[in-house]
Tab-separated table of C-alpha atoms in Angstrom:
chain	number	residue	atom	x	y	z
A	1	MET	CA	-257.752	99.546	-42.095
A	2	TYR	CA	-254.690	99.392	-39.521
A	3	ASP	CA	-252.415	102.346	-39.370
A	4	TYR	CA	-249.315	99.960	-39.377
A	5	LEU	CA	-248.539	96.447	-40.538
A	6	ILE	CA	-245.492	95.433	-38.728
A	7	VAL	CA	-243.658	92.474	-40.298
A	8	GLY	CA	-241.534	90.751	-37.572
A	9	SER	CA	-242.174	90.750	-33.570
A	10	GLY	CA	-238.467	91.077	-32.801
A	11	LEU	CA	-236.928	94.177	-31.118
A	12	PHE	CA	-237.281	96.579	-33.728
A	13	GLY	CA	-241.067	95.298	-34.727
A	14	SER	CA	-241.880	95.173	-31.045
A	15	VAL	CA	-240.636	98.651	-30.079
A	16	PHE	CA	-242.120	100.336	-33.010
A	17	ALA	CA	-245.518	98.701	-32.244
A	18	HIS	CA	-245.487	99.318	-28.725
A	19	GLU	CA	-244.606	103.331	-29.337
A	20	ALA	CA	-247.094	103.483	-32.118
A	21	ASN	CA	-249.753	101.999	-30.088
A	22	LYS	CA	-249.057	104.468	-27.335
A	23	GLN	CA	-249.688	107.190	-29.792
A	24	GLY	CA	-252.949	105.594	-30.476
A	25	SER	CA	-252.174	104.233	-33.783
A	26	LYS	CA	-253.794	100.723	-34.837
A	27	CYS	CA	-251.286	98.316	-35.294
A	28	LEU	CA	-251.070	94.782	-36.722
A	29	VAL	CA	-247.937	92.744	-36.242
A	30	ILE	CA	-247.238	89.537	-38.014
A	31	ASP	CA	-244.429	86.733	-37.794
A	32	LYS	CA	-243.862	83.758	-39.873
A	33	ARG	CA	-242.497	81.999	-36.670
A	34	ALA	CA	-244.937	80.440	-33.992
A	35	HIS	CA	-243.549	82.834	-31.343
A	36	ILE	CA	-242.812	86.451	-30.450
A	37	GLY	CA	-239.314	87.818	-29.697
A	38	GLY	CA	-237.447	87.020	-32.801
A	39	ASN	CA	-233.823	85.712	-32.193
A	40	CYS	CA	-234.352	86.880	-28.622
A	41	TYR	CA	-237.021	84.291	-28.055
A	42	THR	CA	-236.444	82.197	-24.576
A	43	LYS	CA	-238.420	79.415	-23.576
A	44	GLN	CA	-238.412	77.140	-20.380
A	45	ILE	CA	-236.759	73.590	-20.332
A	46	GLU	CA	-236.553	71.773	-17.207
A	47	GLY	CA	-237.106	75.048	-15.466
A	48	ILE	CA	-234.274	76.693	-17.056
A	49	ASN	CA	-234.804	79.476	-19.471
A	50	THR	CA	-233.113	78.732	-22.736
A	51	HIS	CA	-231.864	81.056	-25.266
A	52	VAL	CA	-233.205	79.323	-28.526
A	53	TYR	CA	-231.404	81.059	-31.018
A	54	GLY	CA	-227.962	81.497	-29.140
A	55	PRO	CA	-227.086	83.666	-26.074
A	56	HIS	CA	-228.537	87.227	-25.901
A	57	ILE	CA	-226.819	89.452	-23.307
A	58	PHE	CA	-228.163	93.086	-23.142
A	59	ASN	CA	-225.233	95.425	-22.964
A	60	THR	CA	-225.162	99.271	-23.761
A	61	ASN	CA	-223.506	102.557	-22.867
A	62	ASN	CA	-226.709	104.342	-23.750
A	63	THR	CA	-228.582	105.222	-20.363
A	64	LYS	CA	-231.687	106.151	-22.359
A	65	ILE	CA	-231.649	102.631	-23.788
A	66	TRP	CA	-230.867	101.025	-20.765
A	67	ASN	CA	-233.824	102.876	-18.768
A	68	TYR	CA	-236.217	102.310	-21.511
A	69	ILE	CA	-235.642	98.373	-21.682
A	70	ASN	CA	-235.785	98.168	-17.948
A	71	GLN	CA	-239.536	99.293	-18.099
A	72	PHE	CA	-240.412	95.884	-19.404
A	73	CYS	CA	-238.498	93.406	-16.892
A	74	GLU	CA	-236.355	93.546	-13.939
A	75	PHE	CA	-232.570	93.139	-15.052
A	76	GLU	CA	-230.009	91.003	-13.028
A	77	GLN	CA	-226.397	92.069	-13.142
A	78	TYR	CA	-224.495	89.548	-15.402
A	79	VAL	CA	-220.777	89.831	-16.689
A	80	HIS	CA	-220.340	87.479	-19.691
A	81	ARG	CA	-217.361	85.286	-19.408
A	82	VAL	CA	-216.294	83.120	-22.128
A	83	LYS	CA	-213.833	80.277	-22.113
A	84	VAL	CA	-212.197	78.769	-25.277
A	85	ASN	CA	-211.317	75.051	-25.879
A	86	PHE	CA	-208.715	74.669	-28.431
A	87	ASN	CA	-207.257	71.048	-28.855
A	88	ASN	CA	-208.763	70.247	-25.415
A	89	LYS	CA	-207.001	72.931	-23.420
A	90	ILE	CA	-208.995	75.768	-22.068
A	91	TYR	CA	-208.002	79.414	-22.197
A	92	SER	CA	-209.642	82.696	-20.896
A	93	PHE	CA	-211.054	84.793	-23.586
A	94	PRO	CA	-211.356	87.525	-24.780
A	95	ILE	CA	-207.423	88.251	-24.923
A	96	ASN	CA	-206.381	89.117	-21.479
A	97	LEU	CA	-203.256	88.976	-19.268
A	98	LEU	CA	-204.464	85.470	-17.918
A	99	THR	CA	-204.850	84.353	-21.555
A	100	LEU	CA	-201.243	85.507	-22.235
A	101	TYR	CA	-199.966	83.734	-19.043
A	102	GLN	CA	-201.567	80.671	-20.183
A	103	LEU	CA	-199.909	80.612	-23.455
A	104	TRP	CA	-196.528	82.046	-22.702
A	105	GLY	CA	-196.098	82.148	-18.897
A	106	CYS	CA	-195.996	85.933	-18.730
A	107	SER	CA	-197.362	87.392	-15.712
A	108	THR	CA	-196.991	91.091	-15.761
A	109	PRO	CA	-198.340	93.739	-18.060
A	110	GLU	CA	-195.050	94.634	-19.125
A	111	GLU	CA	-193.686	91.309	-19.952
A	112	ALA	CA	-197.015	90.449	-22.153
A	113	GLN	CA	-196.568	93.657	-24.021
A	114	LYS	CA	-193.128	92.822	-24.981
A	115	LEU	CA	-193.779	89.459	-26.038
A	116	VAL	CA	-197.013	90.429	-28.115
A	117	LEU	CA	-194.728	92.917	-29.945
A	118	GLU	CA	-192.026	90.203	-30.706
A	119	LYS	CA	-194.557	87.869	-32.201
A	120	GLN	CA	-196.429	90.546	-34.250
A	121	ILE	CA	-196.290	89.964	-38.023
A	122	LYS	CA	-196.861	93.360	-39.413
A	123	ASN	CA	-198.643	94.041	-42.653
A	124	PRO	CA	-199.283	97.467	-43.904
A	125	SER	CA	-202.850	96.650	-45.235
A	126	CYS	CA	-204.428	94.527	-42.720
A	127	SER	CA	-207.684	94.460	-44.588
A	128	ASN	CA	-208.916	90.804	-43.584
A	129	LEU	CA	-209.228	88.896	-40.506
A	130	LYS	CA	-205.973	86.936	-41.057
A	131	ASP	CA	-203.553	89.763	-41.637
A	132	TRP	CA	-205.199	91.846	-39.121
A	133	VAL	CA	-204.718	89.616	-36.133
A	134	LEU	CA	-201.425	88.336	-37.243
A	135	SER	CA	-200.270	92.193	-37.148
A	136	GLU	CA	-201.775	92.706	-33.814
A	137	LEU	CA	-201.071	89.460	-31.870
A	138	GLY	CA	-199.255	87.020	-33.893
A	139	GLU	CA	-199.211	83.715	-35.459
A	140	GLU	CA	-199.807	81.533	-32.094
A	141	ILE	CA	-202.927	83.499	-31.260
A	142	TYR	CA	-204.045	83.519	-34.710
A	143	GLU	CA	-204.214	79.846	-34.807
A	144	THR	CA	-205.409	79.265	-31.319
A	145	PHE	CA	-208.146	81.808	-31.233
A	146	TYR	CA	-209.270	82.900	-34.611
A	147	LYS	CA	-208.573	80.744	-37.419
A	148	GLY	CA	-210.453	77.575	-36.753
A	149	TYR	CA	-213.472	79.354	-35.131
A	150	SER	CA	-213.785	82.112	-37.952
A	151	GLU	CA	-213.542	79.673	-40.764
A	152	LYS	CA	-216.070	77.316	-39.342
A	153	GLN	CA	-218.401	80.222	-38.574
A	154	TRP	CA	-218.140	81.890	-42.303
A	155	MET	CA	-217.185	78.718	-44.318
A	156	ARG	CA	-214.170	80.813	-46.198
A	157	PRO	CA	-210.564	81.299	-45.247
A	158	CYS	CA	-209.503	84.301	-43.029
A	159	GLU	CA	-208.056	85.968	-46.010
A	160	GLU	CA	-211.648	86.326	-47.125
A	161	ILE	CA	-213.152	87.573	-44.038
A	162	PRO	CA	-213.179	91.326	-43.039
A	163	ASN	CA	-210.926	92.436	-40.292
A	164	ALA	CA	-213.926	94.151	-38.311
A	165	ILE	CA	-214.727	90.593	-37.158
A	166	GLY	CA	-211.763	90.511	-35.042
A	167	LYS	CA	-211.729	94.348	-34.265
A	168	ARG	CA	-215.195	93.658	-32.344
A	169	LEU	CA	-213.066	92.054	-29.536
A	170	PRO	CA	-210.903	93.815	-27.038
A	171	ILE	CA	-207.434	92.851	-26.311
A	172	ARG	CA	-206.347	93.639	-22.554
A	173	PHE	CA	-203.086	93.698	-20.874
A	174	ASP	CA	-204.867	93.059	-17.477
A	175	TYR	CA	-206.973	90.232	-15.717
A	176	ASN	CA	-210.242	91.747	-16.810
A	177	ASP	CA	-212.061	88.715	-18.992
A	178	ALA	CA	-215.541	90.406	-19.345
A	179	TYR	CA	-216.705	89.912	-22.905
A	180	HIS	CA	-218.258	93.206	-22.672
A	181	ASP	CA	-216.924	96.673	-22.030
A	182	THR	CA	-220.169	98.471	-21.921
A	183	LYS	CA	-221.556	100.573	-18.885
A	184	TYR	CA	-224.508	98.670	-18.402
A	185	CYS	CA	-224.686	94.784	-19.030
A	186	GLY	CA	-227.432	92.334	-17.701
A	187	ILE	CA	-229.786	89.464	-18.262
A	188	PRO	CA	-233.635	89.595	-17.458
A	189	LYS	CA	-234.630	88.366	-14.374
A	190	ASP	CA	-234.570	84.391	-14.596
A	191	GLY	CA	-233.058	84.580	-17.897
A	192	ASN	CA	-236.397	85.146	-19.698
A	193	TYR	CA	-236.442	87.656	-22.717
A	194	THR	CA	-239.875	86.467	-23.880
A	195	GLN	CA	-241.382	88.479	-21.025
A	196	ILE	CA	-240.133	91.805	-22.549
A	197	PHE	CA	-241.947	91.142	-25.847
A	198	GLU	CA	-245.069	90.084	-23.993
A	199	LYS	CA	-245.361	93.407	-22.327
A	200	LEU	CA	-244.393	95.464	-25.424
A	201	LEU	CA	-246.986	93.766	-27.373
A	202	GLU	CA	-249.810	93.973	-24.661
A	203	GLY	CA	-253.039	95.278	-26.300
A	204	ILE	CA	-251.620	94.735	-29.856
A	205	GLU	CA	-253.120	92.197	-32.258
A	206	VAL	CA	-250.449	89.814	-33.183
A	207	GLN	CA	-250.655	87.052	-35.883
A	208	LEU	CA	-248.194	84.315	-35.783
A	209	ASN	CA	-247.428	81.729	-38.250
A	210	THR	CA	-248.059	84.213	-40.817
A	211	ASP	CA	-246.125	84.952	-43.865
A	212	PHE	CA	-245.783	88.330	-45.419
A	213	LYS	CA	-245.400	86.863	-48.604
A	214	ASN	CA	-249.022	85.858	-48.524
A	215	LEU	CA	-250.687	89.035	-47.972
A	216	ASN	CA	-251.581	92.271	-49.835
A	217	TRP	CA	-250.185	94.768	-47.238
A	218	LYS	CA	-251.688	97.675	-48.948
A	219	SER	CA	-255.254	96.441	-48.427
A	220	LEU	CA	-254.675	95.962	-44.789
A	221	ALA	CA	-252.668	99.026	-43.536
A	222	LYS	CA	-251.643	102.557	-44.256
A	223	LYS	CA	-248.125	102.064	-43.757
A	224	LEU	CA	-245.722	99.163	-43.735
A	225	VAL	CA	-242.991	98.446	-41.131
A	226	TYR	CA	-240.788	95.708	-42.508
A	227	CYS	CA	-238.191	93.998	-40.712
A	228	GLY	CA	-237.694	91.015	-43.054
A	229	PRO	CA	-235.103	90.555	-45.605
A	230	ILE	CA	-235.007	93.528	-48.044
A	231	ASP	CA	-234.023	91.249	-51.054
A	232	GLU	CA	-237.262	89.336	-50.566
A	233	LEU	CA	-239.636	92.336	-50.203
A	234	LEU	CA	-238.247	93.371	-53.855
A	235	ASP	CA	-238.610	89.844	-55.239
A	236	TYR	CA	-234.827	89.224	-55.525
A	237	LYS	CA	-234.600	91.558	-58.386
A	238	TYR	CA	-231.054	92.335	-57.952
A	239	GLY	CA	-230.282	88.997	-56.830
A	240	PRO	CA	-230.086	87.017	-53.292
A	241	LEU	CA	-228.008	88.804	-50.300
A	242	GLU	CA	-225.733	86.161	-48.861
A	243	TYR	CA	-226.107	85.138	-45.106
A	244	ARG	CA	-224.650	82.638	-42.653
A	245	SER	CA	-227.079	80.255	-40.865
A	246	LEU	CA	-226.972	78.362	-37.889
A	247	SER	CA	-228.454	74.861	-36.447
A	248	PHE	CA	-228.796	74.298	-32.673
A	249	LYS	CA	-229.006	70.919	-30.791
A	250	THR	CA	-230.190	71.153	-27.397
A	251	GLU	CA	-229.835	68.473	-24.629
A	252	ILE	CA	-230.884	68.006	-20.960
A	253	LYS	CA	-227.968	66.697	-18.935
A	254	ASN	CA	-228.745	65.016	-15.443
A	255	THR	CA	-225.860	66.910	-13.916
A	256	ASP	CA	-226.301	70.222	-12.210
A	257	ASN	CA	-222.998	71.327	-13.940
A	258	PHE	CA	-221.772	70.573	-17.438
A	259	GLN	CA	-219.032	73.023	-18.281
A	260	GLY	CA	-218.896	75.611	-15.420
A	261	VAL	CA	-219.610	78.602	-17.719
A	262	SER	CA	-222.398	79.830	-19.838
A	263	GLN	CA	-220.164	79.916	-23.377
A	264	MET	CA	-217.265	77.519	-24.241
A	265	ASN	CA	-215.836	78.333	-27.734
A	266	TYR	CA	-214.530	75.421	-29.849
A	267	THR	CA	-211.873	77.017	-31.988
A	268	SER	CA	-210.272	73.860	-33.201
A	269	ALA	CA	-211.097	73.358	-37.170
A	270	ASP	CA	-211.806	69.469	-36.483
A	271	VAL	CA	-214.532	70.167	-33.894
A	272	PRO	CA	-217.962	70.530	-35.896
A	273	TRP	CA	-219.474	72.969	-33.621
A	274	THR	CA	-218.459	76.649	-32.765
A	275	ARG	CA	-219.775	76.747	-29.127
A	276	ILE	CA	-221.480	75.091	-26.303
A	277	ILE	CA	-223.932	77.389	-24.380
A	278	GLU	CA	-225.071	76.066	-20.903
A	279	HIS	CA	-228.026	78.339	-20.182
A	280	LYS	CA	-228.414	78.063	-16.549
A	281	TRP	CA	-225.233	80.240	-15.969
A	282	PHE	CA	-227.145	83.337	-17.218
A	283	SER	CA	-229.323	83.290	-14.183
A	284	PRO	CA	-228.147	80.488	-11.802
A	285	LYS	CA	-230.860	78.769	-9.555
A	286	PRO	CA	-230.630	75.415	-7.719
A	287	ASN	CA	-231.303	72.584	-10.223
A	288	ASN	CA	-230.188	69.082	-10.587
A	289	LYS	CA	-230.306	69.147	-14.259
A	290	THR	CA	-228.638	71.459	-16.794
A	291	VAL	CA	-229.495	72.369	-20.380
A	292	ILE	CA	-226.902	72.752	-22.931
A	293	THR	CA	-226.879	73.758	-26.692
A	294	TYR	CA	-224.370	72.834	-29.346
A	295	GLU	CA	-224.278	75.637	-32.074
A	296	TYR	CA	-223.455	74.814	-35.739
A	297	PRO	CA	-222.467	76.943	-38.623
A	298	GLU	CA	-224.247	76.356	-41.649
A	299	SER	CA	-224.662	77.821	-45.240
A	300	TRP	CA	-227.830	79.542	-45.858
A	301	ASP	CA	-230.508	78.619	-48.327
A	302	ALA	CA	-234.354	79.762	-48.427
A	303	SER	CA	-235.339	76.839	-46.244
A	304	LYS	CA	-233.263	78.047	-43.197
A	305	GLU	CA	-232.969	81.253	-40.799
A	306	ARG	CA	-230.714	84.049	-41.824
A	307	PHE	CA	-228.459	84.961	-38.937
A	308	TYR	CA	-225.298	86.684	-40.033
A	309	PRO	CA	-225.054	88.998	-43.090
A	310	VAL	CA	-222.034	88.436	-45.172
A	311	ASN	CA	-221.159	92.242	-45.233
A	312	ASN	CA	-218.210	91.793	-48.027
A	313	GLN	CA	-218.168	94.195	-51.011
A	314	ILE	CA	-220.114	92.353	-53.351
A	315	ASN	CA	-223.299	91.960	-50.806
A	316	ASN	CA	-222.969	95.642	-49.707
A	317	GLU	CA	-223.152	96.745	-53.264
A	318	ILE	CA	-226.078	94.474	-53.740
A	319	TYR	CA	-227.736	95.841	-50.724
A	320	GLN	CA	-227.145	99.404	-51.619
A	321	LYS	CA	-229.266	98.693	-54.945
A	322	TYR	CA	-232.060	97.418	-52.690
A	323	LYS	CA	-231.866	100.426	-50.539
A	324	ASN	CA	-231.768	102.879	-53.364
A	325	ASN	CA	-234.820	101.348	-55.224
A	326	LEU	CA	-237.149	101.823	-52.003
A	327	TYR	CA	-238.758	105.383	-52.531
A	328	ASP	CA	-242.222	104.557	-50.959
A	329	GLU	CA	-242.849	106.903	-48.118
A	330	ASN	CA	-244.984	104.584	-46.632
A	331	ILE	CA	-242.692	101.838	-46.177
A	332	ILE	CA	-240.331	101.726	-42.901
A	333	ILE	CA	-237.313	99.370	-42.970
A	334	GLY	CA	-236.048	98.092	-39.865
A	335	GLY	CA	-233.919	95.450	-37.983
A	336	ARG	CA	-230.943	93.167	-39.143
A	337	LEU	CA	-232.548	91.760	-42.269
A	338	GLY	CA	-234.053	94.972	-43.398
A	339	ARG	CA	-230.650	96.771	-43.184
A	340	PHE	CA	-228.518	93.996	-43.902
A	341	MET	CA	-226.248	94.699	-41.053
A	342	TYR	CA	-225.436	93.009	-37.662
A	343	TYR	CA	-226.857	95.273	-35.038
A	344	ASN	CA	-226.690	94.785	-31.139
A	345	MET	CA	-229.941	94.781	-29.307
A	346	ASP	CA	-229.514	98.473	-27.996
A	347	GLN	CA	-228.939	99.710	-31.522
A	348	ILE	CA	-232.073	98.171	-32.807
A	349	ILE	CA	-233.993	99.774	-30.087
A	350	ALA	CA	-232.498	102.972	-30.622
A	351	MET	CA	-233.537	102.569	-34.503
A	352	ALA	CA	-236.935	102.046	-33.617
A	353	LEU	CA	-237.393	104.869	-30.892
A	354	ALA	CA	-235.772	107.116	-33.539
A	355	HIS	CA	-239.013	107.119	-35.487
A	356	PHE	CA	-240.707	108.419	-32.687
A	357	LYS	CA	-238.113	111.196	-31.656
A	358	ILE	CA	-237.521	109.494	-28.469
């Protein structure tokens, strides 16, 4: 009999297993995928560590969490810089002074702020993405950077997308084009995240290609740590929660430089992918080849991976019903799928460590 059956070998499950194992608990970690690491999984292609499920940049303001993750690998300093391709023109992003110069030719913060104020289309509610961007930045920036990309990603008009999607990104009136504003920001040495999970799970039994639905967990363990979809755990009794999925097309290119940056967003509505990732730029090393990944947004069904929860009012109310229905003190729910929320990596680690008062 195990002390814990841990469903999912992503960050929450692996950190929880590591800490429980340190305290002498016997753990079994299962994962329905063929690898550990969840969406942070990386694998080598042509000597380049490839982020299989999209780019992951570890960033945090929490010194405790930064020190914790650095136990398991050596991090290299990395500043994530994103460019936008709109109608075959390239722009700096997130919005900064260079972006506003590229759009309008303004070269000073004062001139840029004045122009932005003139272009704002104020709306008293601003509850959706469209109204919020128009109110803050005006129509041209909305059309260039937000509308096409967001509607592709979420497959719904911006009037139905929460304003929180836009508020996640900074708006700057200087030339700082770093994607993250956090105190700490880095990539594991050589871009390899999988090494972190190998060390977290060292000495712990792991079973891959194993679906929780096929197990009777109470016959295996005293407690369940569940990082899967909460609606599936309760047999969809209140209906399925809504997600967005993704598909990836990875190619090897016989060049040492395909796009000159790790991430290029494509914000034109007529381009089917949302971004191209060139993985070598996460940890540049000499190589006469490069690996790129096209990322395509998809609707979700049971045959696909869940990537982004659709946190609108209807889904949040359904989630609350599932949450309120879980009264079993022997079940611990964690991770993005279990909590039906998009968390950053540092938040997931903090969530797992909180169970051990670390």
